[in-house]
JSON list of C-alpha atoms in Angstrom, two decimals:
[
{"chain": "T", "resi": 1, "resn": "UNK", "atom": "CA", "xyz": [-25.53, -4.95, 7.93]},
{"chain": "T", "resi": 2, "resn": "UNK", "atom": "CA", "xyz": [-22.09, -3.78, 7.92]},
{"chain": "T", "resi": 3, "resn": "UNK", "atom": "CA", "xyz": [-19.92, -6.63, 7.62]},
{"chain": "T", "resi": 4, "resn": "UNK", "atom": "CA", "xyz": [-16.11, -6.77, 7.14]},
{"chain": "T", "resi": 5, "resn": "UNK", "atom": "CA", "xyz": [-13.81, -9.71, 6.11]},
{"chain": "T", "resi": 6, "resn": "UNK", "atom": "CA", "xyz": [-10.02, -10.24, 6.25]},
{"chain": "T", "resi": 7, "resn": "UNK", "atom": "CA", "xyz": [-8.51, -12.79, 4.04]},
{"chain": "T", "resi": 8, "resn": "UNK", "atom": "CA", "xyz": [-4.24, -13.23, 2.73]},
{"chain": "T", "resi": 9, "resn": "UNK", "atom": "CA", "xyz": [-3.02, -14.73, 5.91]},
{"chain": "T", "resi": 10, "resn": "UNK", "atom": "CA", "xyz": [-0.91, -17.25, 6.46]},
{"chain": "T", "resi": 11, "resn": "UNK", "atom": "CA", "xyz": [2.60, -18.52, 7.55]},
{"chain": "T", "resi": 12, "resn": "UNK", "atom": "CA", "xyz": [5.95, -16.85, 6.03]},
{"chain": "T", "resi": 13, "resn": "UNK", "atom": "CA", "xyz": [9.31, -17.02, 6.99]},
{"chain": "T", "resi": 14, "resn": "UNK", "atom": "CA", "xyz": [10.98, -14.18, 8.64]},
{"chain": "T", "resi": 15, "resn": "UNK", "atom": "CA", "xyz": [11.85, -11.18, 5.83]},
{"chain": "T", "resi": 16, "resn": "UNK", "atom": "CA", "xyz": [9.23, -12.44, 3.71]},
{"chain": "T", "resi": 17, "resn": "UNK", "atom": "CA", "xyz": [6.15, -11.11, 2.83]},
{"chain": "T", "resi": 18, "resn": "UNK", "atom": "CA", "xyz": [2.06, -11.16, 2.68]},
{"chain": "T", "resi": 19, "resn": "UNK", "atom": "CA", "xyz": [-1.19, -8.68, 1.89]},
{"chain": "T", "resi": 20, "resn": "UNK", "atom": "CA", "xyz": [-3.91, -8.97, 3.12]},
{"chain": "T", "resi": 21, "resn": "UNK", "atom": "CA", "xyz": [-7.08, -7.90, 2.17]},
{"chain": "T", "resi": 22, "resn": "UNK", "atom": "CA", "xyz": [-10.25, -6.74, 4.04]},
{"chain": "T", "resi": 23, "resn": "UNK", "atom": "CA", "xyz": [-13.40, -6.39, 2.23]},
{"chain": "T", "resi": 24, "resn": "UNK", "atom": "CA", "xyz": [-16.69, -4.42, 2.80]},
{"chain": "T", "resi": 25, "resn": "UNK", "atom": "CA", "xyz": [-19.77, -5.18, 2.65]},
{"chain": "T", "resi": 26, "resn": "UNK", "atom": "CA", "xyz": [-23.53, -2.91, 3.12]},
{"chain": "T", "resi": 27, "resn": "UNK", "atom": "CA", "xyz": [-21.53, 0.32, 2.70]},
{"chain": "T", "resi": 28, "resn": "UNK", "atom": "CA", "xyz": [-19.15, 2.33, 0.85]},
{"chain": "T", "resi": 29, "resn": "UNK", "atom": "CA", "xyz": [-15.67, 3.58, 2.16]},
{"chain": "T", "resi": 30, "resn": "UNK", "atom": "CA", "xyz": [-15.82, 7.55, 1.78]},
{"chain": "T", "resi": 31, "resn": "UNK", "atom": "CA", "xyz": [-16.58, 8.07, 4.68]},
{"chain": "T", "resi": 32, "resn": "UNK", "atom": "CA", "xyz": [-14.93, 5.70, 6.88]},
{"chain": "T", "resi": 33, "resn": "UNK", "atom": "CA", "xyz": [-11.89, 5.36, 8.36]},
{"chain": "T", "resi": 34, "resn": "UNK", "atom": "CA", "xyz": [-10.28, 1.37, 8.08]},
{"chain": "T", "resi": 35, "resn": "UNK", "atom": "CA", "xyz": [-7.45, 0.48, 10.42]},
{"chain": "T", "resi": 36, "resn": "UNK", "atom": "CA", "xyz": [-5.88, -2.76, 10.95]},
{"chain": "T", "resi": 37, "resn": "UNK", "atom": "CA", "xyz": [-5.34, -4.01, 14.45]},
{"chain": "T", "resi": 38, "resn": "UNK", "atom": "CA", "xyz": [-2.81, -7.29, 15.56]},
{"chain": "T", "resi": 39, "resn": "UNK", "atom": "CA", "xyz": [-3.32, -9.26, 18.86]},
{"chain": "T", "resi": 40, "resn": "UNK", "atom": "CA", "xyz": [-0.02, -11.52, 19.61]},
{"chain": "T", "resi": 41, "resn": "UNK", "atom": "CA", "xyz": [-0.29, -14.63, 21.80]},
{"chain": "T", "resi": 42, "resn": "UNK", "atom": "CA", "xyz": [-0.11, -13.31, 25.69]},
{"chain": "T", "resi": 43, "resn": "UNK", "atom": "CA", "xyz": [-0.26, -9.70, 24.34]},
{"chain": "T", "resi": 44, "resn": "UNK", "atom": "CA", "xyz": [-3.34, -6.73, 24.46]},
{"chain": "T", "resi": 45, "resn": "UNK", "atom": "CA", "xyz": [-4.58, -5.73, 20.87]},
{"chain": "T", "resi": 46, "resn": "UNK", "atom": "CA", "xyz": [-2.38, -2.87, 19.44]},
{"chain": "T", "resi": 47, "resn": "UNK", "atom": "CA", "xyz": [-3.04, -0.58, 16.45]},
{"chain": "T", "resi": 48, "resn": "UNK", "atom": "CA", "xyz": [-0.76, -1.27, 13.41]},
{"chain": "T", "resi": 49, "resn": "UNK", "atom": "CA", "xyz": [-1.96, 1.13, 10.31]},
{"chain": "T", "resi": 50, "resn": "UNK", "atom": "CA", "xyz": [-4.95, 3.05, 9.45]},
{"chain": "T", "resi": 51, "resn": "UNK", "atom": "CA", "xyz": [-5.98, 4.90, 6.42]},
{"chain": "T", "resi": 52, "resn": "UNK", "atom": "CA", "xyz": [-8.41, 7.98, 6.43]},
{"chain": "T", "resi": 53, "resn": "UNK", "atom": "CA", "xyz": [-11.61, 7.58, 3.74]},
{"chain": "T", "resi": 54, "resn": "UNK", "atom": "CA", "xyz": [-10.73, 11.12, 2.37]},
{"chain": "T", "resi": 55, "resn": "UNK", "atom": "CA", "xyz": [-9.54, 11.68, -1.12]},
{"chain": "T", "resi": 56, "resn": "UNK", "atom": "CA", "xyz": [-6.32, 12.99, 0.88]},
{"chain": "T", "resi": 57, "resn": "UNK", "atom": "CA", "xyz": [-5.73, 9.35, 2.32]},
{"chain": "T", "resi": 58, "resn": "UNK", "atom": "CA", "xyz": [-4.01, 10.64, 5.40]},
{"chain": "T", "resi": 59, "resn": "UNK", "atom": "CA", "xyz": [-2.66, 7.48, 7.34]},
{"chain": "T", "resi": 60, "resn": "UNK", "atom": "CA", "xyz": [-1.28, 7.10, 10.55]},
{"chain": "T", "resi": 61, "resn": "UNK", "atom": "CA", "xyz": [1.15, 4.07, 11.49]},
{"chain": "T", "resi": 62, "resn": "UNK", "atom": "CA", "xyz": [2.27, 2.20, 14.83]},
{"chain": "T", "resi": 63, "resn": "UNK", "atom": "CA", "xyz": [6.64, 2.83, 14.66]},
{"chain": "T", "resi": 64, "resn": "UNK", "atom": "CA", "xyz": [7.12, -0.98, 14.96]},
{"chain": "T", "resi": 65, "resn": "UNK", "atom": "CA", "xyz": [5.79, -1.23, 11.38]},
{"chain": "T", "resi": 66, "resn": "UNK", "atom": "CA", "xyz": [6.85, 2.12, 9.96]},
{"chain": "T", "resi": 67, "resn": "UNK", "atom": "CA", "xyz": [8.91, 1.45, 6.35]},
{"chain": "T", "resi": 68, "resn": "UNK", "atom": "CA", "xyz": [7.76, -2.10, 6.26]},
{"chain": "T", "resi": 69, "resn": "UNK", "atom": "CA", "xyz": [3.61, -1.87, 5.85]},
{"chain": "T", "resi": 70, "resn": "UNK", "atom": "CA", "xyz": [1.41, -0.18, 3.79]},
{"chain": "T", "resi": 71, "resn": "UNK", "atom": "CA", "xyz": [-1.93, 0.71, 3.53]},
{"chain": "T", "resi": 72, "resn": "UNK", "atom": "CA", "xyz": [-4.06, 1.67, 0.62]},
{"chain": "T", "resi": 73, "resn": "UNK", "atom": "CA", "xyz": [-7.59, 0.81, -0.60]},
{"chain": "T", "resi": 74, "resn": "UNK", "atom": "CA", "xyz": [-9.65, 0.45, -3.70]},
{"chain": "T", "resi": 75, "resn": "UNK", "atom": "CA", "xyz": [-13.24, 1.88, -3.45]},
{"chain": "T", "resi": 76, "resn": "UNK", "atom": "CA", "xyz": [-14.55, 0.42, -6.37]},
{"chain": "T", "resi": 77, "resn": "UNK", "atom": "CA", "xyz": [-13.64, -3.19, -5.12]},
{"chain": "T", "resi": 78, "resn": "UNK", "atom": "CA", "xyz": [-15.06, -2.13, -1.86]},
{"chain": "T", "resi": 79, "resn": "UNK", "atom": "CA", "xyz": [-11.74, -3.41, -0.51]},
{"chain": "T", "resi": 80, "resn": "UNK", "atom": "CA", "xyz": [-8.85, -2.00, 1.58]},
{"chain": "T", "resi": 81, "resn": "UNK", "atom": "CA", "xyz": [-5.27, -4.00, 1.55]},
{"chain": "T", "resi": 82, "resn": "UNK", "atom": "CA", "xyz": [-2.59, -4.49, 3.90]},
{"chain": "T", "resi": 83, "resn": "UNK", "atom": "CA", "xyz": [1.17, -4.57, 2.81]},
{"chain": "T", "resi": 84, "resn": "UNK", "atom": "CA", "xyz": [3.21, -6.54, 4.88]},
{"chain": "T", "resi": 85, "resn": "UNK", "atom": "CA", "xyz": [7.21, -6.90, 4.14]},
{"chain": "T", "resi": 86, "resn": "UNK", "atom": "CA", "xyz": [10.03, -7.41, 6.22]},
{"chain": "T", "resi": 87, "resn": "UNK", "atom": "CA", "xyz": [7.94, -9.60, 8.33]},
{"chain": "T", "resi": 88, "resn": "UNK", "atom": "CA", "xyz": [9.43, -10.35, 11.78]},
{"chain": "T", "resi": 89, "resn": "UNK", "atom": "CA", "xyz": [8.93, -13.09, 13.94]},
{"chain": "T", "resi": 90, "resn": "UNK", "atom": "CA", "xyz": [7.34, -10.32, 16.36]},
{"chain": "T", "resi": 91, "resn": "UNK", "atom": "CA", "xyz": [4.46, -9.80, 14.03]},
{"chain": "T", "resi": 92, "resn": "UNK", "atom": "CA", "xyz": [2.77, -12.70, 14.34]},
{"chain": "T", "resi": 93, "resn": "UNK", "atom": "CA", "xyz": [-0.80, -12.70, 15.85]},
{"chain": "T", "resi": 94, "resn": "UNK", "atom": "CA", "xyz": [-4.58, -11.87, 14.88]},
{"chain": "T", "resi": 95, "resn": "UNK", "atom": "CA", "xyz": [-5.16, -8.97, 12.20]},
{"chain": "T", "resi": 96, "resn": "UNK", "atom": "CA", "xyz": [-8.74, -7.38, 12.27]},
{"chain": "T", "resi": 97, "resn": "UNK", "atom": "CA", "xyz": [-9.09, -5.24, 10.39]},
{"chain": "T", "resi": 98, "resn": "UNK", "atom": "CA", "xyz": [-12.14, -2.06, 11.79]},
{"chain": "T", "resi": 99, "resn": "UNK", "atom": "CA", "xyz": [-14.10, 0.34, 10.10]},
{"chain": "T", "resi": 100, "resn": "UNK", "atom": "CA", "xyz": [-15.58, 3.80, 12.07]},
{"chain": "T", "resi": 101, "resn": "UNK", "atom": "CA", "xyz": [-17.42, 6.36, 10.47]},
{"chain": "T", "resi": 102, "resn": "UNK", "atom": "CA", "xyz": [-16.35, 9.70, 10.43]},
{"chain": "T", "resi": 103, "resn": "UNK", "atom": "CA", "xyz": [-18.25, 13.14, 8.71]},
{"chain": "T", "resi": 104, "resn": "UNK", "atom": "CA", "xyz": [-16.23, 13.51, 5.56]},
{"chain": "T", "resi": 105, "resn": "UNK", "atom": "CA", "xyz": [-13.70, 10.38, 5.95]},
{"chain": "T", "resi": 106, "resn": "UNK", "atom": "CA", "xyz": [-11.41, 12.86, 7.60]},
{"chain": "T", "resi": 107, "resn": "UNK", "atom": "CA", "xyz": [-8.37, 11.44, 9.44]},
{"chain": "T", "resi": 108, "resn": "UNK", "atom": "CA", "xyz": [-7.87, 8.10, 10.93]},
{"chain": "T", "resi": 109, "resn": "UNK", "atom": "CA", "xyz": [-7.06, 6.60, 14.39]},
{"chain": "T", "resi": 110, "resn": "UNK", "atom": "CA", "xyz": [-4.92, 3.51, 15.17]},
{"chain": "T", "resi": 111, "resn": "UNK", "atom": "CA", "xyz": [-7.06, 3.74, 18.61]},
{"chain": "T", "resi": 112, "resn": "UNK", "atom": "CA", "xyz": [-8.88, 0.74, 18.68]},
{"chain": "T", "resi": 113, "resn": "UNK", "atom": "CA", "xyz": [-12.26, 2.00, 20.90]},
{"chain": "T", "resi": 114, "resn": "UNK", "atom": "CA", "xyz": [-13.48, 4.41, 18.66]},
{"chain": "T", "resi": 115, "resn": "UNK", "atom": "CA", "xyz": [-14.11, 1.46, 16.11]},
{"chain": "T", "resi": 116, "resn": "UNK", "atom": "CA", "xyz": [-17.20, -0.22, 16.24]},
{"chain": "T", "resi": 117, "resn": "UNK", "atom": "CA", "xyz": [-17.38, -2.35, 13.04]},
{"chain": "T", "resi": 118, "resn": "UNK", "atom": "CA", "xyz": [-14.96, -5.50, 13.20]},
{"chain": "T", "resi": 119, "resn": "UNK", "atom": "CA", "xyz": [-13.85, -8.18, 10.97]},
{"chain": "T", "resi": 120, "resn": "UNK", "atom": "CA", "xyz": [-13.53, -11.97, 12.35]},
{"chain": "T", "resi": 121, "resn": "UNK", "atom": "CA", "xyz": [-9.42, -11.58, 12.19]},
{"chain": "T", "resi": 122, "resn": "UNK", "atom": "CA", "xyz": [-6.70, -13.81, 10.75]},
{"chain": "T", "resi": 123, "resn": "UNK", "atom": "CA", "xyz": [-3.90, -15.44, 11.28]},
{"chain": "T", "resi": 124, "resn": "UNK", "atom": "CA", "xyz": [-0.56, -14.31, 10.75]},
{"chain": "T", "resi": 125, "resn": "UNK", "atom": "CA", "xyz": [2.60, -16.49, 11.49]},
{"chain": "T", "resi": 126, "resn": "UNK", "atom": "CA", "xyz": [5.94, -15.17, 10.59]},
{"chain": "T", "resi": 127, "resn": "UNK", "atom": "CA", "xyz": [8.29, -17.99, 11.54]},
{"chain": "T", "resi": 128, "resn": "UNK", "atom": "CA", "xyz": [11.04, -20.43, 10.19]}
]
C-alpha cells in the first residue's frame, strides 16, 4: 500500500523556522509528483509547493510562499522535505503532504484533485 507520512511540525514564533519531512512508503519517487498542501482554521485547502519526480525537479510554488519555502527530496531516503522560513502567523494550519503518479515524473501540480495518495497532515503553528 502506498502510504505517506509527514513529521517536523510544531509551534514557532513568527520569522522563525521548521522542515518538515514526508516519507514514502510501498513505492519509489521517480515517477511521482509530491506536493504539499496547508488547510488554515475556517479556510479551504490550498496548494503551497510541489516538486516534479524528474531528474529536472521542476517545481511549482503558491506566491504567498515564494522566497520563503523550499522543496527538495532525497530518493534514496524515500523522503521529500519541506523548507519553511520566514514563517508568518498566516501559515499556520494542516500540511499534507500528496503523491500522484505521472508517466516519467514529468511536471508537478499544486492542484490538489489530481492527487490521490495523502498523508495524515500536521500541525503547524506560527505564533508568539
Amino acid at each position: 500500500q502506498l502510504q505517506l507520512v509527514e513529521s517536523g511540525g510544531g509551534l514557532v514564533q513568527p520569522g522563525g523556522s521548521l522542515r518538515l519531512s514526508c516519507v514514502a512508503s510501498g513505492f519509489t519517487l521517480n515517477n511521482y509528483a509530491i506536493a504539499w498542501f496547508r488547510q488554515a482554521p475556517g479556510k479551504e485547502r490550498e496548494g503551497v509547493i510541489c516538486i516534479s519526480g524528474s531528474s529536472d525537479r521542476t517545481t511549482n510554488y503558491a506566491d504567498s510562499v515564494k522566497g520563503r519555502f523550499t522543496i527538495s527530496r532525497d530518493h534514496d531516503k524515500r523522503t521529500v522535505y519541506l523548507q519553511m522560513n520566514s514563517l508568518k502567523p498566516e501559515d499556520t494550519g494542516v500540511y499534507y503532504c500528496a503523491a500522484l503518479w505521472l508517466l516519467g515524473g514529468y511536471g508537478c501540480s499544486i492542484q490538489a484533485r489530481p492527487y490521490p495518495y495523502w498523508g495524515q497532515g500536521i500541525q503547524v503553528t506560527v505564533s508568539s
